[in-house]
mmCIF file of C-alpha atoms in Angstrom:
data_model
loop_
_atom_site.group_PDB
_atom_site.id
_atom_site.type_symbol
_atom_site.label_atom_id
_atom_site.label_comp_id
_atom_site.label_asym_id
_atom_site.label_seq_id
_atom_site.Cartn_x
_atom_site.Cartn_y
_atom_site.Cartn_z
ATOM 1 C CA UNK A 1 16.022 138.026 168.278
ATOM 2 C CA UNK A 2 16.089 136.050 165.041
ATOM 3 C CA UNK A 3 16.908 132.394 164.678
ATOM 4 C CA UNK A 4 20.504 131.666 165.689
ATOM 5 C CA UNK A 5 22.600 129.599 163.296
ATOM 6 C CA UNK A 6 26.245 128.532 163.224
ATOM 7 C CA UNK A 7 28.707 129.620 160.550
ATOM 8 C CA UNK A 8 32.363 128.975 159.832
ATOM 9 C CA UNK A 9 34.204 132.309 160.012
ATOM 10 C CA UNK A 10 37.795 131.159 159.517
ATOM 11 C CA UNK A 11 40.094 128.235 158.768
ATOM 12 C CA UNK A 12 43.600 127.450 159.986
ATOM 13 C CA UNK A 13 45.926 124.577 159.237
ATOM 14 C CA UNK A 14 49.299 123.040 159.951
ATOM 15 C CA UNK A 15 51.369 120.244 158.426
ATOM 16 C CA UNK A 16 54.863 119.246 159.584
ATOM 17 C CA UNK A 17 57.906 120.243 157.551
ATOM 18 C CA UNK A 18 59.213 116.722 156.937
ATOM 19 C CA UNK A 19 58.030 115.256 153.632
ATOM 20 C CA UNK A 20 57.916 111.460 153.327
ATOM 21 C CA UNK A 21 57.619 110.804 149.598
ATOM 22 C CA UNK A 22 56.989 107.569 147.757
ATOM 23 C CA UNK A 23 60.614 107.161 146.760
ATOM 24 C CA UNK A 24 61.717 107.117 150.396
ATOM 25 C CA UNK A 25 58.915 104.706 151.295
ATOM 26 C CA UNK A 26 60.041 102.373 148.529
ATOM 27 C CA UNK A 27 63.376 102.048 150.339
ATOM 28 C CA UNK A 28 61.557 101.044 153.545
ATOM 29 C CA UNK A 29 59.070 98.493 152.184
ATOM 30 C CA UNK A 30 58.485 96.595 148.945
ATOM 31 C CA UNK A 31 56.545 99.251 147.030
ATOM 32 C CA UNK A 32 57.041 101.885 144.350
ATOM 33 C CA UNK A 33 55.886 105.350 143.409
ATOM 34 C CA UNK A 34 53.861 103.911 140.526
ATOM 35 C CA UNK A 35 52.197 101.291 142.746
ATOM 36 C CA UNK A 36 51.191 103.872 145.369
ATOM 37 C CA UNK A 37 49.944 106.522 142.955
ATOM 38 C CA UNK A 38 47.975 103.983 140.907
ATOM 39 C CA UNK A 39 46.227 102.450 143.911
ATOM 40 C CA UNK A 40 45.715 105.353 146.319
ATOM 41 C CA UNK A 41 46.763 108.549 144.521
ATOM 42 C CA UNK A 42 49.308 109.699 147.106
ATOM 43 C CA UNK A 43 52.663 111.225 146.177
ATOM 44 C CA UNK A 44 53.845 112.342 149.603
ATOM 45 C CA UNK A 45 52.761 112.831 153.195
ATOM 46 C CA UNK A 46 53.957 115.029 156.064
ATOM 47 C CA UNK A 47 55.412 113.435 159.199
ATOM 48 C CA UNK A 48 55.965 114.995 162.615
ATOM 49 C CA UNK A 49 59.468 113.689 163.364
ATOM 50 C CA UNK A 50 60.545 115.877 166.285
ATOM 51 C CA UNK A 51 60.898 113.874 169.493
ATOM 52 C CA UNK A 52 58.449 114.746 172.248
ATOM 53 C CA UNK A 53 55.870 116.415 169.992
ATOM 54 C CA UNK A 54 52.404 114.967 169.530
ATOM 55 C CA UNK A 55 48.978 115.769 168.191
ATOM 56 C CA UNK A 56 48.501 118.757 170.494
ATOM 57 C CA UNK A 57 51.493 120.515 168.919
ATOM 58 C CA UNK A 58 49.937 120.419 165.451
ATOM 59 C CA UNK A 59 46.492 121.297 166.798
ATOM 60 C CA UNK A 60 47.921 124.323 168.606
ATOM 61 C CA UNK A 61 49.727 125.477 165.464
ATOM 62 C CA UNK A 62 46.520 125.264 163.409
ATOM 63 C CA UNK A 63 44.466 127.043 166.077
ATOM 64 C CA UNK A 64 47.049 129.789 166.533
ATOM 65 C CA UNK A 65 47.006 130.533 162.811
ATOM 66 C CA UNK A 66 43.211 130.524 162.909
ATOM 67 C CA UNK A 67 43.162 133.109 165.707
ATOM 68 C CA UNK A 68 45.668 135.298 163.867
ATOM 69 C CA UNK A 69 43.757 135.141 160.571
ATOM 70 C CA UNK A 70 40.363 135.916 162.087
ATOM 71 C CA UNK A 71 41.654 138.487 164.576
ATOM 72 C CA UNK A 72 39.240 137.140 167.174
ATOM 73 C CA UNK A 73 39.877 137.989 170.833
ATOM 74 C CA UNK A 74 40.969 134.705 172.512
ATOM 75 C CA UNK A 75 39.074 135.708 175.644
ATOM 76 C CA UNK A 76 35.791 135.539 173.699
ATOM 77 C CA UNK A 77 36.189 131.839 172.823
ATOM 78 C CA UNK A 78 33.603 129.772 174.698
ATOM 79 C CA UNK A 79 34.850 126.255 173.914
ATOM 80 C CA UNK A 80 37.602 124.351 172.148
ATOM 81 C CA UNK A 81 37.001 120.822 170.885
ATOM 82 C CA UNK A 82 39.679 118.531 169.455
ATOM 83 C CA UNK A 83 38.728 115.452 167.513
ATOM 84 C CA UNK A 84 41.545 112.926 167.247
ATOM 85 C CA UNK A 85 42.314 109.214 167.178
ATOM 86 C CA UNK A 86 45.890 109.798 168.334
ATOM 87 C CA UNK A 87 45.669 111.872 171.532
ATOM 88 C CA UNK A 88 48.859 112.912 173.297
ATOM 89 C CA UNK A 89 47.836 110.889 176.341
ATOM 90 C CA UNK A 90 44.968 108.708 177.546
ATOM 91 C CA UNK A 91 44.338 111.622 179.867
ATOM 92 C CA UNK A 92 44.293 114.570 180.143
ATOM 93 C CA UNK A 93 42.480 115.486 176.942
ATOM 94 C CA UNK A 94 44.486 116.820 174.036
ATOM 95 C CA UNK A 95 42.049 119.749 173.913
ATOM 96 C CA UNK A 96 42.974 120.779 177.458
ATOM 97 C CA UNK A 97 46.650 120.866 176.482
ATOM 98 C CA UNK A 98 45.908 122.979 173.402
ATOM 99 C CA UNK A 99 43.727 125.360 175.421
ATOM 100 C CA UNK A 100 46.493 125.811 177.977
ATOM 101 C CA UNK A 101 49.130 126.515 175.336
ATOM 102 C CA UNK A 102 46.873 129.059 173.628
ATOM 103 C CA UNK A 103 46.071 130.772 176.919
ATOM 104 C CA UNK A 104 42.297 130.719 176.488
ATOM 105 C CA UNK A 105 40.944 132.028 179.780
ATOM 106 C CA UNK A 106 37.186 131.753 179.378
ATOM 107 C CA UNK A 107 36.754 128.494 177.467
ATOM 108 C CA UNK A 108 36.299 124.842 178.333
ATOM 109 C CA UNK A 109 37.797 122.041 176.283
ATOM 110 C CA UNK A 110 37.298 118.365 175.539
ATOM 111 C CA UNK A 111 38.166 115.668 173.000
ATOM 112 C CA UNK A 112 35.789 113.775 170.738
ATOM 113 C CA UNK A 113 36.706 110.448 169.160
ATOM 114 C CA UNK A 114 34.994 109.321 165.957
ATOM 115 C CA UNK A 115 37.973 108.260 163.827
ATOM 116 C CA UNK A 116 38.052 109.750 160.319
ATOM 117 C CA UNK A 117 34.497 111.075 160.694
ATOM 118 C CA UNK A 118 35.377 112.959 163.870
ATOM 119 C CA UNK A 119 35.602 116.407 162.330
ATOM 120 C CA UNK A 120 32.090 116.215 160.848
ATOM 121 C CA UNK A 121 30.609 114.931 164.107
ATOM 122 C CA UNK A 122 32.404 117.605 166.110
ATOM 123 C CA UNK A 123 31.329 120.461 163.848
ATOM 124 C CA UNK A 124 27.738 119.265 164.140
ATOM 125 C CA UNK A 125 28.039 119.180 167.926
ATOM 126 C CA UNK A 126 29.558 122.676 167.991
ATOM 127 C CA UNK A 127 26.781 123.942 165.705
ATOM 128 C CA UNK A 128 24.150 122.543 168.047
ATOM 129 C CA UNK A 129 25.844 124.182 171.024
ATOM 130 C CA UNK A 130 25.777 127.523 169.201
ATOM 131 C CA UNK A 131 22.189 127.091 167.998
ATOM 132 C CA UNK A 132 21.134 126.511 171.615
ATOM 133 C CA UNK A 133 22.033 130.133 172.292
ATOM 134 C CA UNK A 134 24.407 129.288 175.135
ATOM 135 C CA UNK A 135 27.667 129.652 173.181
ATOM 136 C CA UNK A 136 28.815 132.121 170.536
ATOM 137 C CA UNK A 137 32.340 131.103 169.477
ATOM 138 C CA UNK A 138 33.780 127.591 169.361
ATOM 139 C CA UNK A 139 37.075 126.391 167.910
ATOM 140 C CA UNK A 140 36.879 122.943 166.311
ATOM 141 C CA UNK A 141 40.161 121.170 165.548
ATOM 142 C CA UNK A 142 40.769 117.928 163.667
ATOM 143 C CA UNK A 143 44.283 116.645 164.306
ATOM 144 C CA UNK A 144 46.087 113.333 164.065
ATOM 145 C CA UNK A 145 49.637 112.087 164.247
ATOM 146 C CA UNK A 146 48.947 108.924 162.282
ATOM 147 C CA UNK A 147 52.658 108.138 162.004
ATOM 148 C CA UNK A 148 52.515 107.205 165.700
ATOM 149 C CA UNK A 149 50.255 104.203 164.975
ATOM 150 C CA UNK A 150 51.477 103.163 161.513
ATOM 151 C CA UNK A 151 53.609 100.065 161.013
ATOM 152 C CA UNK A 152 56.306 101.049 158.525
ATOM 153 C CA UNK A 153 56.935 97.412 157.677
ATOM 154 C CA UNK A 154 53.353 96.970 156.379
ATOM 155 C CA UNK A 155 53.192 98.265 152.813
ATOM 156 C CA UNK A 156 49.400 98.005 152.699
ATOM 157 C CA UNK A 157 48.921 100.691 155.360
ATOM 158 C CA UNK A 158 52.136 102.696 155.733
ATOM 159 C CA UNK A 159 51.709 104.297 152.304
ATOM 160 C CA UNK A 160 48.333 105.758 153.256
ATOM 161 C CA UNK A 161 48.797 107.952 156.294
ATOM 162 C CA UNK A 162 50.304 111.282 157.254
ATOM 163 C CA UNK A 163 50.207 113.851 160.058
ATOM 164 C CA UNK A 164 48.458 117.207 160.212
ATOM 165 C CA UNK A 165 45.851 119.452 161.808
ATOM 166 C CA UNK A 166 43.096 121.776 160.659
ATOM 167 C CA UNK A 167 40.942 124.169 162.660
ATOM 168 C CA UNK A 168 37.799 126.210 162.092
ATOM 169 C CA UNK A 169 36.143 128.962 164.092
ATOM 170 C CA UNK A 170 32.389 128.517 164.383
ATOM 171 C CA UNK A 171 30.317 131.510 165.427
ATOM 172 C CA UNK A 172 26.710 132.457 166.039
ATOM 173 C CA UNK A 173 24.821 134.457 163.445
ATOM 174 C CA UNK A 174 21.282 135.620 162.745
ATOM 175 C CA UNK A 175 22.058 136.200 159.074
ATOM 176 C CA UNK A 176 19.911 134.081 156.798
ATOM 177 C CA UNK A 177 21.211 132.040 153.890
ATOM 178 C CA UNK A 178 24.574 131.056 155.360
ATOM 179 C CA UNK A 179 25.907 128.474 157.786
ATOM 180 C CA UNK A 180 24.888 124.973 158.790
ATOM 181 C CA UNK A 181 21.920 123.708 156.783
ATOM 182 C CA UNK A 182 21.643 120.020 157.644
ATOM 183 C CA UNK A 183 23.548 116.833 158.354
ATOM 184 C CA UNK A 184 23.080 113.089 158.137
ATOM 185 C CA UNK A 185 25.167 110.789 160.356
ATOM 186 C CA UNK A 186 25.124 107.065 161.014
ATOM 187 C CA UNK A 187 27.173 104.429 162.852
ATOM 188 C CA UNK A 188 26.585 100.783 161.970
ATOM 189 C CA UNK A 189 28.882 99.168 164.541
ATOM 190 C CA UNK A 190 30.091 96.422 162.196
ATOM 191 C CA UNK A 191 33.530 97.810 161.557
ATOM 192 C CA UNK A 192 35.635 96.538 164.473
ATOM 193 C CA UNK A 193 37.157 93.480 162.727
ATOM 194 C CA UNK A 194 38.128 95.460 159.633
ATOM 195 C CA UNK A 195 39.753 98.615 161.013
ATOM 196 C CA UNK A 196 41.187 98.922 164.501
ATOM 197 C CA UNK A 197 44.186 99.329 166.765
ATOM 198 C CA UNK A 198 44.130 96.174 168.855
ATOM 199 C CA UNK A 199 46.270 97.012 171.894
ATOM 200 C CA UNK A 200 46.511 99.903 174.320
ATOM 201 C CA UNK A 201 42.905 100.077 175.484
ATOM 202 C CA UNK A 202 41.102 98.447 178.394
ATOM 203 C CA UNK A 203 40.384 95.215 176.478
ATOM 204 C CA UNK A 204 44.037 94.651 175.618
ATOM 205 C CA UNK A 205 46.275 96.789 177.877
ATOM 206 C CA UNK A 206 49.924 97.346 176.982
ATOM 207 C CA UNK A 207 52.280 94.511 177.868
ATOM 208 C CA UNK A 208 55.486 92.908 176.674
ATOM 209 C CA UNK A 209 53.304 90.555 174.620
ATOM 210 C CA UNK A 210 51.435 93.370 172.828
ATOM 211 C CA UNK A 211 54.670 95.171 172.019
ATOM 212 C CA UNK A 212 56.486 92.030 170.890
ATOM 213 C CA UNK A 213 53.588 91.072 168.617
ATOM 214 C CA UNK A 214 53.257 94.590 167.138
ATOM 215 C CA UNK A 215 49.676 95.046 168.319
ATOM 216 C CA UNK A 216 49.983 98.805 168.822
ATOM 217 C CA UNK A 217 49.783 99.494 165.105
ATOM 218 C CA UNK A 218 46.772 100.212 162.937
ATOM 219 C CA UNK A 219 45.177 97.208 161.220
ATOM 220 C CA UNK A 220 42.997 97.586 158.141
ATOM 221 C CA UNK A 221 41.305 95.138 155.818
ATOM 222 C CA UNK A 222 41.512 97.376 152.791
ATOM 223 C CA UNK A 223 38.995 95.845 150.394
ATOM 224 C CA UNK A 224 36.178 95.748 152.932
ATOM 225 C CA UNK A 225 36.830 99.297 154.111
ATOM 226 C CA UNK A 226 36.974 100.506 150.509
ATOM 227 C CA UNK A 227 33.604 98.977 149.676
ATOM 228 C CA UNK A 228 31.852 100.332 152.755
ATOM 229 C CA UNK A 229 33.422 103.771 152.330
ATOM 230 C CA UNK A 230 32.279 104.214 148.731
ATOM 231 C CA UNK A 231 28.749 103.008 149.402
ATOM 232 C CA UNK A 232 28.154 104.949 152.598
ATOM 233 C CA UNK A 233 29.814 108.243 151.637
ATOM 234 C CA UNK A 234 27.976 108.433 148.311
ATOM 235 C CA UNK A 235 24.662 107.403 149.898
ATOM 236 C CA UNK A 236 25.134 110.061 152.586
ATOM 237 C CA UNK A 237 25.862 112.784 150.022
ATOM 238 C CA UNK A 238 22.748 111.819 148.095
ATOM 239 C CA UNK A 239 20.671 111.777 151.287
ATOM 240 C CA UNK A 240 21.778 115.300 152.237
ATOM 241 C CA UNK A 241 20.943 116.483 148.722
ATOM 242 C CA UNK A 242 17.539 114.821 148.950
ATOM 243 C CA UNK A 243 16.815 116.423 152.339
ATOM 244 C CA UNK A 244 17.579 119.869 150.921
ATOM 245 C CA UNK A 245 16.034 119.437 147.452
ATOM 246 C CA UNK A 246 19.439 119.824 145.814
ATOM 247 C CA UNK A 247 20.511 118.410 142.485
ATOM 248 C CA UNK A 248 24.177 117.557 141.850
ATOM 249 C CA UNK A 249 24.344 120.685 139.715
ATOM 250 C CA UNK A 250 23.260 122.861 142.655
ATOM 251 C CA UNK A 251 26.293 121.857 144.727
ATOM 252 C CA UNK A 252 29.331 124.119 144.384
ATOM 253 C CA UNK A 253 31.897 122.003 146.233
ATOM 254 C CA UNK A 254 32.188 118.546 147.773
ATOM 255 C CA UNK A 255 34.926 117.930 150.341
ATOM 256 C CA UNK A 256 35.335 114.208 150.978
ATOM 257 C CA UNK A 257 37.496 112.591 153.621
ATOM 258 C CA UNK A 258 40.868 112.116 151.922
ATOM 259 C CA UNK A 259 41.359 108.370 152.358
ATOM 260 C CA UNK A 260 42.075 107.063 148.880
ATOM 261 C CA UNK A 261 41.795 108.813 145.515
ATOM 262 C CA UNK A 262 39.879 105.886 144.055
ATOM 263 C CA UNK A 263 37.320 106.113 146.873
ATOM 264 C CA UNK A 264 36.839 109.828 146.272
ATOM 265 C CA UNK A 265 36.443 109.317 142.514
ATOM 266 C CA UNK A 266 33.958 106.480 143.034
ATOM 267 C CA UNK A 267 31.898 108.537 145.500
ATOM 268 C CA UNK A 268 31.672 111.438 143.025
ATOM 269 C CA UNK A 269 30.661 109.109 140.187
ATOM 270 C CA UNK A 270 28.029 107.289 142.223
ATOM 271 C CA UNK A 271 26.533 110.560 143.526
ATOM 272 C CA UNK A 272 26.698 112.062 140.002
ATOM 273 C CA UNK A 273 28.867 114.974 141.173
ATOM 274 C CA UNK A 274 31.041 116.736 138.607
ATOM 275 C CA UNK A 275 34.639 115.676 139.447
ATOM 276 C CA UNK A 276 35.796 119.300 139.072
ATOM 277 C CA UNK A 277 33.700 120.158 142.127
ATOM 278 C CA UNK A 278 35.361 117.529 144.336
ATOM 279 C CA UNK A 279 38.252 119.048 146.286
ATOM 280 C CA UNK A 280 41.168 116.650 146.669
ATOM 281 C CA UNK A 281 44.615 117.159 148.201
ATOM 282 C CA UNK A 282 45.418 113.582 149.214
ATOM 283 C CA UNK A 283 48.386 113.534 146.832
ATOM 284 C CA UNK A 284 50.281 115.931 149.156
ATOM 285 C CA UNK A 285 49.180 114.896 152.646
ATOM 286 C CA UNK A 286 47.878 111.333 152.493
ATOM 287 C CA UNK A 287 45.181 110.309 154.966
ATOM 288 C CA UNK A 288 45.463 112.503 158.064
ATOM 289 C CA UNK A 289 42.293 110.994 159.564
ATOM 290 C CA UNK A 290 40.242 113.659 161.371
ATOM 291 C CA UNK A 291 42.392 116.416 159.850
ATOM 292 C CA UNK A 292 41.649 115.694 156.185
ATOM 293 C CA UNK A 293 38.497 117.790 155.768
ATOM 294 C CA UNK A 294 39.708 120.908 157.610
ATOM 295 C CA UNK A 295 43.054 120.706 155.785
ATOM 296 C CA UNK A 296 41.145 120.609 152.486
ATOM 297 C CA UNK A 297 39.167 123.662 153.612
ATOM 298 C CA UNK A 298 42.467 125.352 154.448
ATOM 299 C CA UNK A 299 44.045 124.462 151.104
ATOM 300 C CA UNK A 300 41.054 125.490 149.002
ATOM 301 C CA UNK A 301 39.704 128.368 151.095
ATOM 302 C CA UNK A 302 40.508 130.866 148.340
ATOM 303 C CA UNK A 303 37.947 129.174 146.056
ATOM 304 C CA UNK A 304 34.997 129.626 148.416
ATOM 305 C CA UNK A 305 32.603 132.519 147.887
ATOM 306 C CA UNK A 306 29.876 133.668 150.224
ATOM 307 C CA UNK A 307 26.774 131.575 149.680
ATOM 308 C CA UNK A 308 28.615 128.647 148.076
ATOM 309 C CA UNK A 309 26.948 125.314 148.774
ATOM 310 C CA UNK A 310 29.385 122.800 150.319
ATOM 311 C CA UNK A 311 28.777 119.156 151.136
ATOM 312 C CA UNK A 312 31.298 117.435 153.399
ATOM 313 C CA UNK A 313 31.393 113.659 153.763
ATOM 314 C CA UNK A 314 33.510 111.145 155.650
ATOM 315 C CA UNK A 315 33.828 107.503 156.647
ATOM 316 C CA UNK A 316 35.899 105.903 159.377
ATOM 317 C CA UNK A 317 36.521 103.099 161.846
ATOM 318 C CA UNK A 318 33.463 101.888 163.635
ATOM 319 C CA UNK A 319 32.061 102.120 160.999
ATOM 320 C CA UNK A 320 31.095 105.781 161.309
ATOM 321 C CA UNK A 321 29.994 107.882 158.360
ATOM 322 C CA UNK A 322 27.961 110.879 157.329
ATOM 323 C CA UNK A 323 27.601 114.086 155.344
ATOM 324 C CA UNK A 324 26.927 117.731 156.189
ATOM 325 C CA UNK A 325 25.623 120.623 154.109
ATOM 326 C CA UNK A 326 26.973 124.150 154.680
ATOM 327 C CA UNK A 327 26.510 127.497 152.970
ATOM 328 C CA UNK A 328 29.818 129.341 153.082
ATOM 329 C CA UNK A 329 29.715 132.641 154.985
ATOM 330 C CA UNK A 330 32.634 134.772 153.765
ATOM 331 C CA UNK A 331 35.011 135.620 150.927
ATOM 332 C CA UNK A 332 37.576 132.859 151.108
ATOM 333 C CA UNK A 333 40.085 134.477 148.760
ATOM 334 C CA UNK A 334 40.520 137.507 151.019
ATOM 335 C CA UNK A 335 40.917 135.349 154.120
ATOM 336 C CA UNK A 336 43.328 132.884 152.495
ATOM 337 C CA UNK A 337 45.748 135.729 151.865
ATOM 338 C CA UNK A 338 46.250 136.021 155.614
ATOM 339 C CA UNK A 339 47.900 132.601 155.981
#
């Protein structure tokens, strides 16, 4: 037996049909298309409007497409992990709901919460599980219904967020030169005052007071978050390059968390990455939190060639941040045609 590594063997995605564009937002709050595009680079975002549908619905849609594209036998899936900040319920886990809807008979499921960095953390966990030799196939899903925690009277935050889900299949391989190469993750714990959802947890349970005072909506101090995001994401990209003796020219693609176009541009500049190598789709989806990176993989899958060097990086509430280095394992153009 050779050394076991973890590779991504397929990507699936889902975004709701309803498009909330800047023009419509400008009729809801004091903003404009020019103001939004200049400051955050977003033109539109997708919103899950159907009553009674939550994060698990989008996660299931993404995972179902993933299974269809890869042709994998659902009974061979060992685990399913959902990373989300907007679970359907406090309990049971959103992952357990998705597993049940997909009819996976031989897998276990759980949620992981790490805000906008959740997908990177979860992929690293799944890779470690596979590298241990105990598991061979794991579905990792990043999904968030951010519209459920956005205050559409707050123009500073409501323009930023959308809903969506992305999923990848991670599998064991003994092939050399592909798969997970390294990662660098950190949590500094200073972020609570600057980015949080105050009510609904054990510190501040739901009450008439919390509802009346609109405490169940996301709060963000934009300037502070912006500064930390640029510094940490670019530092993390450079650290992963240093660990692997990579120059910016060696990297084929960088997929950053899609939080703000200006953040993504600043990260690329600071890390000396050619902007043409930075994959960005924030203009169409906005910030979908843990779904941004897998949705970018889904959108740009047709560009990836076997052996391509990808660096993924993210930053989120906590503050949590990090970067991961992958070597792509298959012909993305052929797989993307199966959407």
